[in-house]
């Protein structure tokens, strides 16, 4: 919800006095695309060479300390990865509770993205009336949606559906998504039902076993 | 669908630095522009302005200012807000009046009621103050926490590959229906109050009874006019009916001493045409102002 | 994520011989919500107590080593966070995800819900002395509170705080909320009085609760 931000703009807090290595660790904790040394150098206001050396030292530390994660230089940038020796543990976690089907919340969110794309996360949350960050991550992870640029005014990341989504829906293109208009009258009926019924459980909805929004 | 941010601005999120008084928000927003959040907040602010201890303060000291604030708000409030303010204001005035009386002895039930009202006001004020202090703690805590970012990076590609293929079995039409449902504006939470305000007793109806009786008797005390009922609402309805009849000059009212017997005299003549009694009191309440905002 | 174990694919490697701490580190690198000790214990086939100790030791190590990240127990589970000292660096990277601050009204309302839950809107309004419907909607929309059933006598919807609230507050659980008593002289006496429907403010008690809730 960056539109609403009243926090100090990022640039206003100084980074120049921060200890370099922990600052890098903090930044890399939150990126999911490899971060280039140039980019990190610019953001942290240090020479690139200093950044490069610090990253290599960190990578060595993790190796020496036998950490379960590692810092790797991949595709031109640095990113935290799980260490392959512990893949078995990660795989268990990944597969635990995963199914081929999507939760009701995920399906609804996907539907909103499909018809509103390109759309920001905060907009999706606004439309659905609940925070959708967790569900959006799931959809990203399952390859059904992807990032597509940013909103010029706010800098918010925009999302669209992927080809994989079309494939799973059995559609040749987005233009094959049905028009919404014919379903609008019916929507009122749905509203009426949910207004008086138990709010979060809709027995007719597909895949309703998980009403949980995360 | 830009309504969320407008809604947030109006309802819960920090307003822009220079709030625009013309902002088409609802009354709640306007109250906040005056920089207090309801009667308790105002009262606490007034008390702290005078550097008074809330547990010992003589509320009469801040009563005048409180009243001034209410007056300053003008006619813009909706009933909801006004009610709470008036309740607090009435209590404050009671307390102030009590202090002006020479004797501080607790003698009769009215004094006791006043003491109770004061305690209750204090209790609610203290309670509100407690939550306000907690809100400050929450605020600091949320700010501190906002400086920590959770790792939410998700799976590495080779892990994501382990996930089973997604199956979407509802078909394109089902998907479209779902989209419509998901994008449908959510009904605003609201509580229907019609049943509370539904006129259980009709003033018009009671007026008929009163008129019939007065035409027969010519003159009667109010006590007599309500003798056949012990239901408060009916008594109130008959009283309201009398006020309407008085306005129509169909009755004359006479009360020799305050709180004494109220004598009602029929002045409407002997004709069959009954005086006009409106349904003013029988209409359902106006819809909450909230609706207009949507 | 569901708590029950699904059948693990035949080819999955064993986790029993993995070093515990790095295995935990690897797993926590990929979770996107707090992971409970029970869950981790089950996945790694170790006693919960052993898991709990290892996690605490890891958290201590990161602190001692002055890492830019920390391991915290929040909202019932463990998760990696960036360390607040390095917020300035992280904020240069992530613009989105910064959340708008709550207004005074929203904070007060949240405080009342947190301590009175489950609680109806009218009860919250009664405590604050103003109508809270708009603010409650905002809190719902932002995922900080949710519905939890209805009051049997009145049918009024009851609300409680969410796990997301705990996450945002950095609390392990609701029991970590500060005590209300020190802020509330003679709290019990006041509670008792206000529970009873406040006769002089509300002639229609016991329906009173909802009378002002429109």
PDB file of C-alpha atoms in Angstrom, chain B residues 3-5 7-15 26 28 31-32 36-41 54-55 78-81 83-85 87-88 91 113 115-156 159 162 186-193 195-197 288-290 293, chain C residues 12 28-33 70 72 74 79-88 90-91 94 96-108 110-116 121 125-131 133-135 137-138 140-142 144 147 156-157 159 165 167-171 176-180 182-185 190-191 193-194 198-201 204 207 210-214:
ATOM      1  CA  UNK B   3     -12.618   3.922  -3.090  1.00  0.00           C
ATOM      2  CA  UNK B   4     -10.388   2.064  -0.704  1.00  0.00           C
ATOM      3  CA  UNK B   5      -7.899   4.836  -0.294  1.00  0.00           C
ATOM      4  CA  UNK B   7     -12.267   5.153   2.570  1.00  0.00           C
ATOM      5  CA  UNK B   8      -9.024   4.662   4.426  1.00  0.00           C
ATOM      6  CA  UNK B   9      -8.378   8.327   4.493  1.00  0.00           C
ATOM      7  CA  UNK B  10     -11.832   8.899   5.849  1.00  0.00           C
ATOM      8  CA  UNK B  11     -11.940   6.074   8.268  1.00  0.00           C
ATOM      9  CA  UNK B  12      -8.700   4.871   9.587  1.00  0.00           C
ATOM     10  CA  UNK B  13      -5.479   6.007   8.081  1.00  0.00           C
ATOM     11  CA  UNK B  14      -3.492   9.061   8.779  1.00  0.00           C
ATOM     12  CA  UNK B  15      -4.924  11.944   6.885  1.00  0.00           C
ATOM     13  CA  UNK B  26     -18.777  11.773   6.608  1.00  0.00           C
ATOM     14  CA  UNK B  28     -16.732  11.273  11.644  1.00  0.00           C
ATOM     15  CA  UNK B  31     -15.017  15.665  13.953  1.00  0.00           C
ATOM     16  CA  UNK B  32     -11.460  14.508  13.610  1.00  0.00           C
ATOM     17  CA  UNK B  36     -10.413  15.208  18.841  1.00  0.00           C
ATOM     18  CA  UNK B  37     -11.952  11.808  18.645  1.00  0.00           C
ATOM     19  CA  UNK B  38     -15.294  11.928  20.337  1.00  0.00           C
ATOM     20  CA  UNK B  39     -16.467  13.245  23.676  1.00  0.00           C
ATOM     21  CA  UNK B  40     -14.003  11.366  25.858  1.00  0.00           C
ATOM     22  CA  UNK B  41     -11.084  12.475  23.824  1.00  0.00           C
ATOM     23  CA  UNK B  54      -8.271  13.093  35.679  1.00  0.00           C
ATOM     24  CA  UNK B  55      -9.011  11.108  38.820  1.00  0.00           C
ATOM     25  CA  UNK B  78     -25.210  13.154  12.585  1.00  0.00           C
ATOM     26  CA  UNK B  79     -27.345  11.812  15.348  1.00  0.00           C
ATOM     27  CA  UNK B  80     -24.848   9.143  16.348  1.00  0.00           C
ATOM     28  CA  UNK B  81     -22.099  11.480  17.321  1.00  0.00           C
ATOM     29  CA  UNK B  83     -25.909  11.717  21.076  1.00  0.00           C
ATOM     30  CA  UNK B  84     -22.687  10.707  22.764  1.00  0.00           C
ATOM     31  CA  UNK B  85     -21.577  14.293  23.070  1.00  0.00           C
ATOM     32  CA  UNK B  87     -24.870  12.533  27.044  1.00  0.00           C
ATOM     33  CA  UNK B  88     -21.482  13.639  28.256  1.00  0.00           C
ATOM     34  CA  UNK B  91     -23.695  14.794  32.757  1.00  0.00           C
ATOM     35  CA  UNK B 113     -28.233   9.604  40.848  1.00  0.00           C
ATOM     36  CA  UNK B 115     -23.101  10.743  42.107  1.00  0.00           C
ATOM     37  CA  UNK B 116     -23.716   7.651  40.071  1.00  0.00           C
ATOM     38  CA  UNK B 117     -23.653   9.623  36.869  1.00  0.00           C
ATOM     39  CA  UNK B 118     -20.392  11.199  37.900  1.00  0.00           C
ATOM     40  CA  UNK B 119     -18.818   7.861  38.779  1.00  0.00           C
ATOM     41  CA  UNK B 120     -19.977   6.386  35.551  1.00  0.00           C
ATOM     42  CA  UNK B 121     -18.583   9.268  33.576  1.00  0.00           C
ATOM     43  CA  UNK B 122     -15.293   8.944  35.433  1.00  0.00           C
ATOM     44  CA  UNK B 123     -15.257   5.232  34.850  1.00  0.00           C
ATOM     45  CA  UNK B 124     -15.818   5.575  31.149  1.00  0.00           C
ATOM     46  CA  UNK B 125     -13.307   8.365  30.925  1.00  0.00           C
ATOM     47  CA  UNK B 126     -10.655   6.396  32.769  1.00  0.00           C
ATOM     48  CA  UNK B 127     -11.350   3.362  30.675  1.00  0.00           C
ATOM     49  CA  UNK B 128     -11.027   5.358  27.508  1.00  0.00           C
ATOM     50  CA  UNK B 129      -7.822   6.910  28.764  1.00  0.00           C
ATOM     51  CA  UNK B 130      -6.390   3.445  29.397  1.00  0.00           C
ATOM     52  CA  UNK B 131      -7.061   2.359  25.833  1.00  0.00           C
ATOM     53  CA  UNK B 132      -5.639   5.597  24.567  1.00  0.00           C
ATOM     54  CA  UNK B 133      -2.406   4.921  26.401  1.00  0.00           C
ATOM     55  CA  UNK B 134      -2.381   1.398  25.036  1.00  0.00           C
ATOM     56  CA  UNK B 135      -2.909   2.850  21.569  1.00  0.00           C
ATOM     57  CA  UNK B 136       0.293   4.847  22.033  1.00  0.00           C
ATOM     58  CA  UNK B 137       2.118   1.667  22.929  1.00  0.00           C
ATOM     59  CA  UNK B 138       0.657  -0.032  19.864  1.00  0.00           C
ATOM     60  CA  UNK B 139       1.773   2.863  17.730  1.00  0.00           C
ATOM     61  CA  UNK B 140       5.369   2.726  18.945  1.00  0.00           C
ATOM     62  CA  UNK B 141       5.380  -1.018  18.632  1.00  0.00           C
ATOM     63  CA  UNK B 142       4.061  -0.969  15.073  1.00  0.00           C
ATOM     64  CA  UNK B 143       6.623   1.666  14.142  1.00  0.00           C
ATOM     65  CA  UNK B 144       9.448  -0.389  15.612  1.00  0.00           C
ATOM     66  CA  UNK B 145       8.230  -3.498  13.896  1.00  0.00           C
ATOM     67  CA  UNK B 146       7.934  -1.699  10.591  1.00  0.00           C
ATOM     68  CA  UNK B 147      11.703  -1.467  10.621  1.00  0.00           C
ATOM     69  CA  UNK B 148      11.990  -5.234  10.450  1.00  0.00           C
ATOM     70  CA  UNK B 149      11.240  -6.885   7.150  1.00  0.00           C
ATOM     71  CA  UNK B 150      10.304 -10.542   7.111  1.00  0.00           C
ATOM     72  CA  UNK B 151      11.924 -12.737   4.539  1.00  0.00           C
ATOM     73  CA  UNK B 152       9.196 -13.533   2.053  1.00  0.00           C
ATOM     74  CA  UNK B 153      11.271 -14.562  -0.853  1.00  0.00           C
ATOM     75  CA  UNK B 154       9.610 -17.820  -1.661  1.00  0.00           C
ATOM     76  CA  UNK B 155      10.986 -20.820  -3.373  1.00  0.00           C
ATOM     77  CA  UNK B 156      14.046 -21.187  -5.479  1.00  0.00           C
ATOM     78  CA  UNK B 159      12.125 -26.133  -5.391  1.00  0.00           C
ATOM     79  CA  UNK B 162       8.565 -29.813  -7.067  1.00  0.00           C
ATOM     80  CA  UNK B 186     -18.514  -5.865  -0.351  1.00  0.00           C
ATOM     81  CA  UNK B 187     -21.613  -4.908   1.573  1.00  0.00           C
ATOM     82  CA  UNK B 188     -20.734  -2.376   4.198  1.00  0.00           C
ATOM     83  CA  UNK B 189     -21.132  -3.916   7.610  1.00  0.00           C
ATOM     84  CA  UNK B 190     -24.266  -2.489   9.085  1.00  0.00           C
ATOM     85  CA  UNK B 191     -26.732  -3.297  11.731  1.00  0.00           C
ATOM     86  CA  UNK B 192     -30.350  -2.897  10.961  1.00  0.00           C
ATOM     87  CA  UNK B 193     -31.994  -0.733  13.545  1.00  0.00           C
ATOM     88  CA  UNK B 195     -36.769  -2.949  14.616  1.00  0.00           C
ATOM     89  CA  UNK B 196     -35.442  -0.820  17.449  1.00  0.00           C
ATOM     90  CA  UNK B 197     -37.063   2.340  16.225  1.00  0.00           C
ATOM     91  CA  UNK B 288     -28.079   6.403   8.685  1.00  0.00           C
ATOM     92  CA  UNK B 289     -26.038   9.126   7.091  1.00  0.00           C
ATOM     93  CA  UNK B 290     -23.347   6.572   6.416  1.00  0.00           C
ATOM     94  CA  UNK B 293     -21.015   8.187   1.492  1.00  0.00           C
TER      95      UNK B 293
ATOM     96  CA  UNK C  12      12.374 -38.058  -1.144  1.00  0.00           C
ATOM     97  CA  UNK C  28      13.341 -20.993   7.320  1.00  0.00           C
ATOM     98  CA  UNK C  29      14.932 -19.430   4.244  1.00  0.00           C
ATOM     99  CA  UNK C  30      11.944 -20.490   2.162  1.00  0.00           C
ATOM    100  CA  UNK C  31       8.952 -20.106   4.486  1.00  0.00           C
ATOM    101  CA  UNK C  32       6.827 -17.062   3.970  1.00  0.00           C
ATOM    102  CA  UNK C  33       4.910 -17.218   7.194  1.00  0.00           C
ATOM    103  CA  UNK C  70      17.522 -12.056  12.995  1.00  0.00           C
ATOM    104  CA  UNK C  72      12.379 -14.300  15.757  1.00  0.00           C
ATOM    105  CA  UNK C  74       6.456 -14.107  16.277  1.00  0.00           C
ATOM    106  CA  UNK C  79      10.839 -16.499  10.834  1.00  0.00           C
ATOM    107  CA  UNK C  80      13.806 -14.589   9.457  1.00  0.00           C
ATOM    108  CA  UNK C  81      13.582 -10.804   9.681  1.00  0.00           C
ATOM    109  CA  UNK C  82      15.959  -8.052   8.776  1.00  0.00           C
ATOM    110  CA  UNK C  83      17.433  -6.387  11.842  1.00  0.00           C
ATOM    111  CA  UNK C  84      15.829  -3.004  12.530  1.00  0.00           C
ATOM    112  CA  UNK C  85      19.189  -1.209  12.666  1.00  0.00           C
ATOM    113  CA  UNK C  86      19.511  -1.811   8.939  1.00  0.00           C
ATOM    114  CA  UNK C  87      16.028  -0.659   7.991  1.00  0.00           C
ATOM    115  CA  UNK C  88      17.467   2.276   6.089  1.00  0.00           C
ATOM    116  CA  UNK C  90      16.387  -2.391   3.280  1.00  0.00           C
ATOM    117  CA  UNK C  91      14.042   0.493   2.573  1.00  0.00           C
ATOM    118  CA  UNK C  94      11.732  -2.319  -0.972  1.00  0.00           C
ATOM    119  CA  UNK C  96       6.337  -1.582  -1.659  1.00  0.00           C
ATOM    120  CA  UNK C  97       5.475  -3.394   1.499  1.00  0.00           C
ATOM    121  CA  UNK C  98       5.916  -0.277   3.530  1.00  0.00           C
ATOM    122  CA  UNK C  99       2.622   0.090   5.195  1.00  0.00           C
ATOM    123  CA  UNK C 100       0.702   3.192   5.959  1.00  0.00           C
ATOM    124  CA  UNK C 101       0.566   4.209   9.568  1.00  0.00           C
ATOM    125  CA  UNK C 102      -2.673   3.886  11.424  1.00  0.00           C
ATOM    126  CA  UNK C 103      -4.528   6.930  12.618  1.00  0.00           C
ATOM    127  CA  UNK C 104      -5.137   7.621  16.271  1.00  0.00           C
ATOM    128  CA  UNK C 105      -8.727   6.452  15.821  1.00  0.00           C
ATOM    129  CA  UNK C 106      -7.609   3.191  14.233  1.00  0.00           C
ATOM    130  CA  UNK C 107      -5.002   2.589  16.930  1.00  0.00           C
ATOM    131  CA  UNK C 108      -7.503   3.170  19.729  1.00  0.00           C
ATOM    132  CA  UNK C 110      -7.432  -1.769  17.563  1.00  0.00           C
ATOM    133  CA  UNK C 111      -6.458  -1.491  21.218  1.00  0.00           C
ATOM    134  CA  UNK C 112     -10.036  -1.983  22.373  1.00  0.00           C
ATOM    135  CA  UNK C 113     -10.524  -4.982  20.081  1.00  0.00           C
ATOM    136  CA  UNK C 114      -7.233  -6.508  21.193  1.00  0.00           C
ATOM    137  CA  UNK C 115      -8.153  -6.414  24.877  1.00  0.00           C
ATOM    138  CA  UNK C 116     -11.872  -7.076  24.650  1.00  0.00           C
ATOM    139  CA  UNK C 121     -18.618  -3.057  17.055  1.00  0.00           C
ATOM    140  CA  UNK C 125     -17.977   2.287  19.996  1.00  0.00           C
ATOM    141  CA  UNK C 126     -19.282   2.447  23.550  1.00  0.00           C
ATOM    142  CA  UNK C 127     -15.776   2.368  24.978  1.00  0.00           C
ATOM    143  CA  UNK C 128     -14.505   5.056  22.631  1.00  0.00           C
ATOM    144  CA  UNK C 129     -17.637   7.165  22.818  1.00  0.00           C
ATOM    145  CA  UNK C 130     -17.817   7.492  19.043  1.00  0.00           C
ATOM    146  CA  UNK C 131     -19.100   5.389  16.222  1.00  0.00           C
ATOM    147  CA  UNK C 133     -17.847   1.425  12.040  1.00  0.00           C
ATOM    148  CA  UNK C 134     -15.638   3.140   9.482  1.00  0.00           C
ATOM    149  CA  UNK C 135     -12.476   2.466  11.415  1.00  0.00           C
ATOM    150  CA  UNK C 137     -13.874  -1.573   8.258  1.00  0.00           C
ATOM    151  CA  UNK C 138     -10.394  -0.235   7.687  1.00  0.00           C
ATOM    152  CA  UNK C 140     -10.816  -5.481   8.579  1.00  0.00           C
ATOM    153  CA  UNK C 141      -9.561  -4.456   5.176  1.00  0.00           C
ATOM    154  CA  UNK C 142      -6.020  -4.306   6.374  1.00  0.00           C
ATOM    155  CA  UNK C 144      -5.642  -6.662  11.412  1.00  0.00           C
ATOM    156  CA  UNK C 147     -14.960 -11.688  12.315  1.00  0.00           C
ATOM    157  CA  UNK C 156     -24.098  -8.766  16.669  1.00  0.00           C
ATOM    158  CA  UNK C 157     -20.943  -9.798  14.813  1.00  0.00           C
ATOM    159  CA  UNK C 159     -14.406  -9.351  16.089  1.00  0.00           C
ATOM    160  CA  UNK C 165      -1.889  -8.342  13.809  1.00  0.00           C
ATOM    161  CA  UNK C 167       3.054 -10.339  13.137  1.00  0.00           C
ATOM    162  CA  UNK C 168       2.786  -6.632  12.630  1.00  0.00           C
ATOM    163  CA  UNK C 169       3.158  -6.058  16.352  1.00  0.00           C
ATOM    164  CA  UNK C 170       5.986  -8.559  16.634  1.00  0.00           C
ATOM    165  CA  UNK C 171       4.168 -10.452  19.375  1.00  0.00           C
ATOM    166  CA  UNK C 176       2.329 -10.806  25.306  1.00  0.00           C
ATOM    167  CA  UNK C 177       0.101  -7.751  25.145  1.00  0.00           C
ATOM    168  CA  UNK C 178       0.965  -5.401  27.984  1.00  0.00           C
ATOM    169  CA  UNK C 179      -1.248  -5.643  31.044  1.00  0.00           C
ATOM    170  CA  UNK C 180      -4.176  -3.293  30.920  1.00  0.00           C
ATOM    171  CA  UNK C 182      -1.725  -0.541  35.365  1.00  0.00           C
ATOM    172  CA  UNK C 183      -3.411   1.894  33.015  1.00  0.00           C
ATOM    173  CA  UNK C 184      -6.762   1.392  34.561  1.00  0.00           C
ATOM    174  CA  UNK C 185      -7.230   2.359  38.181  1.00  0.00           C
ATOM    175  CA  UNK C 190     -15.125  -0.154  35.982  1.00  0.00           C
ATOM    176  CA  UNK C 191     -15.419  -3.368  34.034  1.00  0.00           C
ATOM    177  CA  UNK C 193     -20.130  -1.292  35.769  1.00  0.00           C
ATOM    178  CA  UNK C 194     -19.756  -1.026  32.062  1.00  0.00           C
ATOM    179  CA  UNK C 198     -24.659   1.547  31.521  1.00  0.00           C
ATOM    180  CA  UNK C 199     -28.191   2.424  32.576  1.00  0.00           C
ATOM    181  CA  UNK C 200     -28.008   6.175  32.541  1.00  0.00           C
ATOM    182  CA  UNK C 201     -26.516   6.277  29.087  1.00  0.00           C
ATOM    183  CA  UNK C 204     -32.915   0.415  26.419  1.00  0.00           C
ATOM    184  CA  UNK C 207     -30.353  -4.264  24.087  1.00  0.00           C
ATOM    185  CA  UNK C 210     -26.446  -2.328  19.732  1.00  0.00           C
ATOM    186  CA  UNK C 211     -28.723   0.607  20.019  1.00  0.00           C
ATOM    187  CA  UNK C 212     -25.990   2.980  19.067  1.00  0.00           C
ATOM    188  CA  UNK C 213     -24.561   0.800  16.413  1.00  0.00           C
ATOM    189  CA  UNK C 214     -26.081   2.249  13.293  1.00  0.00           C
TER     190      UNK C 214
END
